[in-house]
Coordinates of C-alpha atoms and ligand atoms in Angstrom, one line a residue:
M1 CA 18.2 6.9 -4.0
K2 CA 17.1 8.0 -7.4
K3 CA 14.3 10.3 -8.0
V4 CA 12.7 11.5 -11.3
V5 CA 11.2 14.9 -11.1
K6 CA 8.7 16.2 -13.6
F7 CA 7.7 19.9 -13.5
G8 CA 4.5 21.1 -15.1
G9 CA 4.0 24.2 -17.3
S10 CA 3.0 26.6 -14.5
S11 CA 6.1 25.6 -12.5
L12 CA 8.2 26.7 -15.4
A13 CA 6.3 29.7 -16.8
S14 CA 8.8 32.4 -15.8
A15 CA 12.3 32.9 -14.5
E16 CA 10.8 33.3 -11.0
Q17 CA 9.3 29.9 -11.3
F18 CA 12.5 28.4 -12.7
I19 CA 14.4 29.7 -9.6
K20 CA 11.9 27.9 -7.3
V21 CA 12.3 24.7 -9.4
G22 CA 16.1 25.1 -9.2
N23 CA 16.0 25.4 -5.4
I24 CA 13.8 22.3 -5.2
I25 CA 16.1 20.2 -7.3
R26 CA 19.3 21.4 -5.6
A27 CA 17.8 20.7 -2.2
D28 CA 18.0 16.9 -2.8
K29 CA 20.9 15.3 -4.6
D30 CA 18.7 12.3 -5.4
R31 CA 16.6 14.4 -7.8
R32 CA 18.8 13.3 -10.7
Y33 CA 16.5 13.2 -13.7
V34 CA 14.4 16.2 -14.6
V35 CA 11.5 16.2 -17.0
P36 CA 10.2 19.7 -17.9
S37 CA 7.0 20.8 -19.6
A38 CA 6.8 23.8 -21.9
P39 CA 6.2 27.2 -20.2
G40 CA 2.6 27.4 -19.1
K41 CA 0.4 30.3 -18.0
R42 CA 2.0 33.1 -15.9
F43 CA -1.4 34.5 -15.0
P44 CA -4.9 33.3 -15.6
D45 CA -5.5 34.9 -19.0
D46 CA -2.0 34.0 -20.3
T47 CA -1.5 31.5 -23.2
K48 CA 0.6 28.4 -22.8
V49 CA 3.6 28.2 -25.1
T50 CA 2.3 24.9 -26.5
D51 CA -0.8 26.7 -27.7
L52 CA 1.2 29.5 -29.1
L53 CA 3.3 27.0 -31.1
Y54 CA 0.2 25.2 -32.4
S55 CA -1.3 28.5 -33.7
C56 CA 1.9 29.8 -35.1
Y57 CA 2.4 26.5 -37.0
E58 CA -1.1 26.7 -38.4
L59 CA -0.2 30.0 -40.1
A60 CA 2.9 28.3 -41.5
E61 CA 0.8 25.4 -42.7
R62 CA -1.6 27.8 -44.5
G63 CA 1.4 29.5 -46.1
Q64 CA 0.8 32.7 -44.1
A65 CA 3.4 34.9 -42.4
F66 CA 4.3 33.6 -39.0
T67 CA 7.5 35.4 -38.0
K68 CA 5.8 37.8 -35.7
Q69 CA 4.2 35.0 -33.7
L70 CA 7.4 33.0 -33.6
N71 CA 9.2 36.0 -32.3
Q72 CA 6.6 36.3 -29.5
I73 CA 7.4 32.8 -28.5
K74 CA 11.1 33.5 -28.6
E75 CA 10.5 36.5 -26.3
R76 CA 8.9 34.2 -23.7
Y77 CA 12.1 32.1 -23.6
N78 CA 14.4 35.1 -23.7
E79 CA 12.6 36.5 -20.7
I80 CA 13.4 33.4 -18.8
I81 CA 17.0 33.3 -20.0
H82 CA 17.6 36.9 -19.0
G83 CA 15.7 36.5 -15.7
L84 CA 18.1 33.6 -14.8
H85 CA 21.1 35.7 -16.0
L86 CA 22.2 32.9 -18.2
K87 CA 24.8 33.4 -20.9
F88 CA 23.0 31.4 -23.5
S89 CA 21.1 31.9 -26.7
L90 CA 18.4 30.0 -28.5
D91 CA 18.9 31.9 -31.7
D92 CA 20.2 29.0 -33.7
D93 CA 17.4 26.8 -32.5
F94 CA 14.8 29.4 -33.6
D95 CA 16.5 29.6 -37.0
T96 CA 16.1 25.8 -37.3
I97 CA 12.5 26.0 -36.1
K98 CA 11.7 28.7 -38.7
K99 CA 13.1 26.5 -41.5
K100 CA 11.2 23.5 -40.3
F101 CA 8.0 25.5 -40.2
L102 CA 8.6 26.6 -43.7
D103 CA 9.2 23.0 -44.7
K104 CA 5.9 22.0 -43.0
A105 CA 7.4 19.7 -40.5
G106 CA 4.1 19.0 -38.8
S107 CA 2.1 20.3 -35.8
M108 CA 3.6 17.7 -33.5
Y109 CA 7.1 18.9 -34.3
A110 CA 5.9 22.4 -33.7
A111 CA 4.3 21.6 -30.3
S112 CA 7.3 19.6 -29.2
R113 CA 9.6 22.6 -29.4
G114 CA 7.9 24.0 -26.3
E115 CA 9.5 21.3 -24.1
Y116 CA 12.7 21.0 -26.2
L117 CA 13.6 24.6 -25.7
N118 CA 12.6 24.7 -22.0
G119 CA 14.6 21.6 -21.5
K120 CA 17.7 23.3 -23.0
I121 CA 17.3 26.2 -20.6
M122 CA 16.7 23.9 -17.7
A123 CA 19.9 21.9 -18.4
K124 CA 21.9 25.0 -18.7
Y125 CA 20.5 26.5 -15.5
L126 CA 21.2 23.3 -13.5
G127 CA 24.4 22.3 -15.2
Y128 CA 22.8 18.9 -16.1
E129 CA 23.2 17.0 -19.3
F130 CA 20.5 17.7 -21.9
I131 CA 19.1 14.6 -23.6
D132 CA 16.9 15.2 -26.5
A133 CA 13.7 13.1 -26.0
A134 CA 13.7 12.4 -29.8
N135 CA 16.7 10.1 -29.1
V136 CA 15.1 8.2 -26.2
I137 CA 11.3 8.2 -26.4
R138 CA 10.4 6.0 -29.4
F139 CA 7.0 6.0 -31.1
H140 CA 5.6 3.5 -33.6
S141 CA 4.6 4.8 -37.0
D142 CA 0.9 4.7 -35.9
G143 CA 1.7 7.3 -33.2
T144 CA 1.6 4.9 -30.2
C145 CA 4.6 4.7 -27.9
D146 CA 6.9 1.8 -28.3
T147 CA 7.4 1.4 -24.5
E148 CA 9.8 -1.5 -24.8
K149 CA 12.3 0.3 -27.1
T150 CA 11.8 3.5 -25.1
N151 CA 12.7 1.7 -21.9
Q152 CA 15.8 0.2 -23.5
L153 CA 17.0 3.5 -25.0
L154 CA 16.3 5.5 -21.8
A155 CA 18.2 3.0 -19.7
Q156 CA 21.1 3.0 -22.1
Y157 CA 21.4 6.8 -22.3
L158 CA 20.7 7.5 -18.6
E159 CA 23.2 4.9 -17.4
Q160 CA 25.9 7.2 -18.7
A161 CA 24.4 10.4 -17.2
E162 CA 24.3 10.9 -13.5
Y163 CA 22.2 14.1 -13.8
A164 CA 20.2 14.8 -16.9
V165 CA 17.2 16.8 -18.3
I166 CA 14.9 15.0 -20.6
P167 CA 12.2 17.2 -22.1
G168 CA 8.6 15.9 -21.8
F169 CA 5.8 15.4 -24.2
Y170 CA 7.5 14.1 -27.3
G171 CA 9.8 11.5 -28.9
S172 CA 10.3 10.3 -32.4
T173 CA 9.8 7.3 -34.7
V174 CA 12.7 5.2 -35.9
N175 CA 12.8 7.5 -39.0
G176 CA 13.3 10.5 -36.9
K177 CA 9.8 12.0 -37.2
V178 CA 8.8 13.9 -34.1
V179 CA 5.7 12.6 -32.4
T180 CA 3.9 13.9 -29.3
F181 CA 1.8 12.3 -26.7
S182 CA -1.7 13.8 -26.1
R183 CA -2.0 17.0 -24.2
G184 CA -0.5 16.9 -20.7
G185 CA 1.8 14.1 -21.9
S186 CA 5.0 15.2 -20.1
D187 CA 3.5 13.2 -17.2
I188 CA 4.0 10.1 -19.3
T189 CA 7.6 11.0 -20.2
G190 CA 8.3 11.3 -16.5
S191 CA 6.8 7.9 -15.8
L192 CA 8.7 6.3 -18.6
V193 CA 12.0 7.8 -17.3
A194 CA 11.2 6.7 -13.8
K195 CA 10.7 3.1 -14.9
A196 CA 13.8 3.0 -17.1
V197 CA 16.1 4.2 -14.4
N198 CA 14.3 2.1 -11.8
A199 CA 13.7 5.2 -9.7
D200 CA 12.7 5.0 -6.0
L201 CA 10.2 7.8 -6.5
Y202 CA 8.6 9.8 -9.3
E203 CA 7.9 13.3 -8.1
N204 CA 5.3 15.2 -10.2
W205 CA 5.5 18.9 -9.3
T206 CA 2.6 21.1 -10.2
D207 CA 0.7 24.0 -8.7
V208 CA -1.5 22.2 -6.2
S209 CA -0.5 20.5 -3.0
G210 CA -1.6 17.1 -4.2
C211 CA -4.9 15.3 -5.0
L212 CA -7.8 17.0 -3.2
V213 CA -10.6 15.1 -1.6
T214 CA -13.0 16.8 -3.9
D215 CA -13.4 19.6 -6.5
P216 CA -12.2 22.9 -5.1
R217 CA -14.7 24.7 -7.3
I218 CA -17.5 23.1 -5.2
I219 CA -15.9 22.9 -1.7
K220 CA -13.6 25.7 -0.7
N221 CA -10.1 24.5 0.3
P222 CA -10.8 20.7 0.4
E223 CA -8.4 18.5 2.4
V224 CA -5.5 17.0 0.5
I225 CA -5.4 13.2 0.1
H226 CA -2.3 11.9 1.9
T227 CA -2.1 8.5 0.2
I228 CA -4.2 7.1 -2.6
T229 CA -4.0 3.8 -4.5
Y230 CA -3.8 3.6 -8.3
M231 CA -7.2 2.0 -8.3
E232 CA -8.8 4.8 -6.2
L233 CA -7.2 7.4 -8.4
R234 CA -8.5 5.7 -11.5
E235 CA -12.1 5.7 -10.1
L236 CA -11.8 9.4 -9.3
A237 CA -10.1 10.4 -12.5
Y238 CA -12.8 8.6 -14.5
M239 CA -15.4 10.8 -12.8
G240 CA -13.6 13.9 -13.7
A241 CA -10.9 14.5 -11.0
S242 CA -7.7 15.3 -12.9
V243 CA -4.2 15.5 -11.5
L244 CA -2.2 13.3 -13.8
H245 CA -2.3 12.2 -17.4
E246 CA -4.1 8.8 -17.3
D247 CA -1.4 7.0 -19.3
A248 CA 1.3 8.2 -16.8
I249 CA 0.2 5.6 -14.3
F250 CA 0.9 2.4 -16.2
P251 CA 4.8 2.4 -16.5
V252 CA 5.4 3.2 -12.9
R253 CA 2.6 1.1 -11.5
K254 CA 4.0 -1.9 -13.2
A255 CA 7.4 -1.2 -11.8
G256 CA 6.1 -0.6 -8.3
I257 CA 7.4 3.0 -8.2
P258 CA 5.2 5.5 -6.2
I259 CA 4.2 8.9 -7.5
N260 CA 4.4 11.9 -5.3
I261 CA 2.3 14.9 -6.4
R262 CA 4.0 18.1 -5.1
N263 CA 3.4 21.8 -5.2
T264 CA 6.3 23.9 -6.6
N265 CA 4.9 27.0 -4.9
R266 CA 4.7 25.2 -1.5
P267 CA 7.6 22.7 -1.5
E268 CA 7.2 22.2 2.3
D269 CA 3.8 20.5 1.7
E270 CA 4.1 16.7 1.6
G271 CA 1.6 16.4 -1.3
T272 CA -0.1 13.1 -2.2
M273 CA 1.5 9.7 -2.5
I274 CA 0.1 7.5 -5.2
V275 CA 0.9 3.8 -4.5
E276 CA -0.1 0.4 -5.6
S277 CA -1.4 -0.7 -2.2
T278 CA -0.9 0.5 1.3
C279 CA -1.5 -0.5 4.9
R280 CA -1.9 3.1 5.8
I281 CA -5.4 3.7 7.1
P282 CA -7.0 6.6 5.2
A283 CA -7.5 9.7 7.3
Y284 CA -11.3 9.5 6.6
T285 CA -13.4 6.5 5.6
I286 CA -13.5 7.8 2.1
T287 CA -10.6 8.9 0.0
G288 CA -12.3 11.1 -2.5
I289 CA -15.5 12.3 -4.1
A290 CA -15.9 13.2 -7.8
G291 CA -18.7 13.5 -10.1
K292 CA -20.1 14.7 -13.4
K293 CA -23.4 16.2 -14.6
G294 CA -25.3 15.6 -17.8
F295 CA -26.6 12.0 -17.8
V296 CA -29.9 10.5 -19.0
A297 CA -31.5 7.5 -17.4
V298 CA -33.3 5.3 -19.9
N299 CA -35.8 3.2 -17.8
I300 CA -37.1 0.1 -19.5
E301 CA -39.9 -2.1 -18.2
K302 CA -41.3 -5.4 -19.3
D303 CA -43.4 -7.9 -17.5
M304 CA -41.4 -11.1 -16.8
M305 CA -38.2 -9.5 -18.0
N306 CA -36.2 -11.6 -15.5
S307 CA -37.1 -14.8 -17.3
E308 CA -36.5 -13.6 -20.9
I309 CA -33.1 -14.8 -21.8
G310 CA -31.1 -12.3 -23.9
F311 CA -33.3 -9.3 -23.0
G312 CA -30.5 -7.3 -21.6
R313 CA -28.2 -8.0 -24.5
R314 CA -30.9 -6.9 -27.0
V315 CA -31.4 -3.6 -25.2
L316 CA -27.7 -3.0 -25.0
S317 CA -27.2 -3.8 -28.6
A318 CA -29.5 -0.9 -29.5
F319 CA -27.0 1.4 -27.7
E320 CA -24.0 -0.3 -29.2
D321 CA -25.4 -0.2 -32.8
N322 CA -25.8 3.6 -32.4
G323 CA -22.2 4.0 -31.0
I324 CA -23.3 5.0 -27.5
S325 CA -21.5 3.7 -24.5
F326 CA -23.3 3.4 -21.2
E327 CA -22.1 4.3 -17.8
H328 CA -24.2 2.3 -15.4
M329 CA -27.0 -0.3 -15.6
P330 CA -28.8 -0.8 -12.3
S331 CA -31.7 -3.3 -12.7
G332 CA -34.7 -4.7 -10.9
I333 CA -36.7 -7.9 -11.6
D334 CA -38.8 -6.4 -14.5
T335 CA -36.9 -3.2 -15.0
M336 CA -33.5 -2.0 -16.2
T337 CA -32.1 1.4 -16.4
I338 CA -29.3 2.5 -18.6
F339 CA -27.3 5.6 -17.8
V340 CA -25.8 7.4 -20.8
H341 CA -24.1 10.8 -21.5
Q342 CA -26.8 13.3 -22.4
D343 CA -24.9 15.1 -25.1
E344 CA -24.0 11.9 -26.8
F345 CA -27.5 10.4 -26.5
Q346 CA -29.7 13.3 -27.3
E347 CA -29.0 13.4 -31.0
K348 CA -29.6 9.7 -31.5
E349 CA -32.4 9.3 -29.0
Q350 CA -35.2 8.5 -31.4
K351 CA -33.2 6.0 -33.3
V352 CA -32.1 4.2 -30.1
I353 CA -35.6 4.1 -28.7
A354 CA -36.9 2.7 -32.0
D355 CA -34.2 0.1 -31.9
I356 CA -35.0 -0.9 -28.3
N357 CA -38.6 -1.3 -29.3
R358 CA -37.8 -3.3 -32.3
L359 CA -35.2 -5.6 -30.7
A360 CA -36.5 -6.1 -27.1
K361 CA -40.2 -5.2 -27.3
P362 CA -40.5 -3.7 -23.8
D363 CA -43.8 -2.6 -22.3
T364 CA -42.6 0.9 -21.5
I365 CA -39.6 3.1 -22.0
H366 CA -39.3 6.4 -20.2
M367 CA -36.4 8.8 -19.9
E368 CA -35.1 11.2 -17.3
S369 CA -32.6 13.8 -18.2
D370 CA -30.3 16.3 -16.4
L371 CA -29.0 13.8 -13.9
A372 CA -25.5 13.7 -12.3
L373 CA -23.4 10.8 -11.1
I374 CA -21.2 11.1 -8.0
A375 CA -18.5 8.5 -7.1
V376 CA -17.6 8.2 -3.4
V377 CA -14.3 6.3 -3.5
G378 CA -12.3 4.8 -0.7
R379 CA -10.4 1.6 0.1
G380 CA -11.4 2.2 3.7
M381 CA -15.1 1.6 3.0
K382 CA -14.6 -2.1 2.8
S383 CA -13.6 -2.5 6.4
T384 CA -16.0 0.1 7.8
R385 CA -19.5 -0.7 8.7
G386 CA -22.3 1.8 8.1
T387 CA -20.7 3.8 5.3
A388 CA -23.7 3.5 3.1
G389 CA -26.0 4.3 6.0
R390 CA -24.1 7.5 6.8
L391 CA -23.9 8.5 3.2
F392 CA -27.6 8.1 2.5
S393 CA -28.8 9.7 5.8
A394 CA -26.5 12.7 5.1
L395 CA -28.2 13.0 1.6
A396 CA -31.6 12.6 3.2
H397 CA -30.9 15.3 5.7
A398 CA -29.8 17.6 2.9
H399 CA -33.2 16.9 1.2
I400 CA -31.5 15.2 -1.8
N401 CA -33.4 12.6 -3.6
V402 CA -31.1 9.7 -4.7
K403 CA -32.1 8.5 -8.1
M404 CA -29.7 5.6 -8.4
I405 CA -27.3 3.6 -6.2
D406 CA -24.5 1.4 -7.6
Q407 CA -21.8 -0.2 -5.4
G408 CA -19.0 -2.0 -7.1
S409 CA -18.3 -5.5 -5.8
S410 CA -14.8 -4.4 -4.8
E411 CA -16.5 -2.1 -2.3
L412 CA -14.1 0.6 -3.5
N413 CA -16.8 2.9 -4.6
I414 CA -20.4 3.8 -4.3
I415 CA -21.9 5.6 -7.3
I416 CA -25.1 7.6 -6.7
G417 CA -27.3 9.4 -9.2
V418 CA -28.9 12.7 -8.3
R419 CA -30.5 15.6 -10.2
N420 CA -28.1 18.0 -11.8
E421 CA -29.4 20.8 -9.6
D422 CA -28.6 18.7 -6.5
F423 CA -25.1 17.9 -7.5
E424 CA -23.2 20.5 -5.6
D425 CA -25.4 20.2 -2.4
A426 CA -24.9 16.4 -2.5
I427 CA -21.1 16.7 -2.7
Q428 CA -21.2 19.2 0.1
A429 CA -23.3 16.8 2.3
I430 CA -21.0 13.9 1.6
Y431 CA -17.9 15.9 2.3
N432 CA -19.4 17.2 5.5
I433 CA -20.3 13.8 6.9
F434 CA -17.1 12.0 6.0
V435 CA -14.5 14.8 6.2
V436 CA -15.7 17.8 8.2
A437 CA -17.3 15.7 10.8
Q438 CA -14.1 13.8 11.3
L439 CA -11.7 16.7 11.4
Ligands
LIG1 N1 3.1 21.2 -23.0 C1 2.2 20.1 -23.3 C2 0.7 20.6 -23.1 O1 0.5 21.8 -22.8 C3 2.5 18.9 -22.6 C4 2.6 19.0 -21.1 O2 2.6 20.1 -20.5 O3 2.6 18.0 -20.4 O4 -0.2 19.8 -23.2

């Protein structure tokens, strides 16, 4: 068995966390390829090393003194090195970084050092080989990842290395220019490594015990999702649930490698398995609930709308021409409603309305703001009768007025629109009926 293990910033923020990570890796000899993030926050008000590097480099870029800030970063690493009792120094690396900052090597180079240096410590601590991601993660000159070349380089390097550390988040172009992924991008590195070595499992270690059924800021200690499909995860992520960088799914999904989300602080927890498909019946009819506030519904009415060919297209082009994307579009015979993001729409509202009037000549347009959308997602809904009935009776009992209903034809999700002020109560009611009532 071959496992790729990626550890997030909070799992590597201090020597104490490194020790936990070391124990996790050593507990399973299959954990052969390790992808570390940069040190994250040690406590809630702390600053991530990546952010320290960005601001330190900004000073360098403006030609201001930055040594003090760079020394603070060095201190963060030295604390870890000393806490692990390693005989090892990053002095030479910091001299190089200082020179590169003076030469204005770029903010991507600066940010990448967070992972690079943490990777060096990790390799030393574990006795694993260190492989600089600049040699194996290849970017095109436009900043997108060259996944094919990356796969080839990773496979080639890792064939020779039984155990290795590959820092996350960055790579380089063919000319050696360091490029980073977007924030949280170490997840992508882990996924690329897993694909290249044809891993049996990609473990993504973080500070939560997996994907939660819903937002813990709304429901205290929600249940953990045991198994979720990529499709379900995507639906929930789109509605704001975040566990993994979105682009991390693609490489492993294509290769059929499952992702296991695990908690470094509670390694005994099984976490969540993310898989392509599964015959495992979900614990509850639904897999997860996610949602977002801040939508506007633009309701458009016109007599005989149903028989006017091209009406919908003309309305939508008014949004498109103004650069506004829409989220949902429920319609009736002579009405259609377009859901858009309030903050995006507000500043262009008058222009959009004028364009709809000009292009589609509706009878009336009225708008309702401060709406929220909630996605109730679950592969189990397809085979269960009465899900919608239970959902809407739960909302009715909680005195919540449902403004919109949209069920995808895949029966994987039901989207409902409610007022912003009803958002939390609606999620509570849905959680109670599908999860608490089934516990
Ligand atoms: N260190 C980077 C960040 O803070 C990348 C990562 O942690 O995945 O975004």
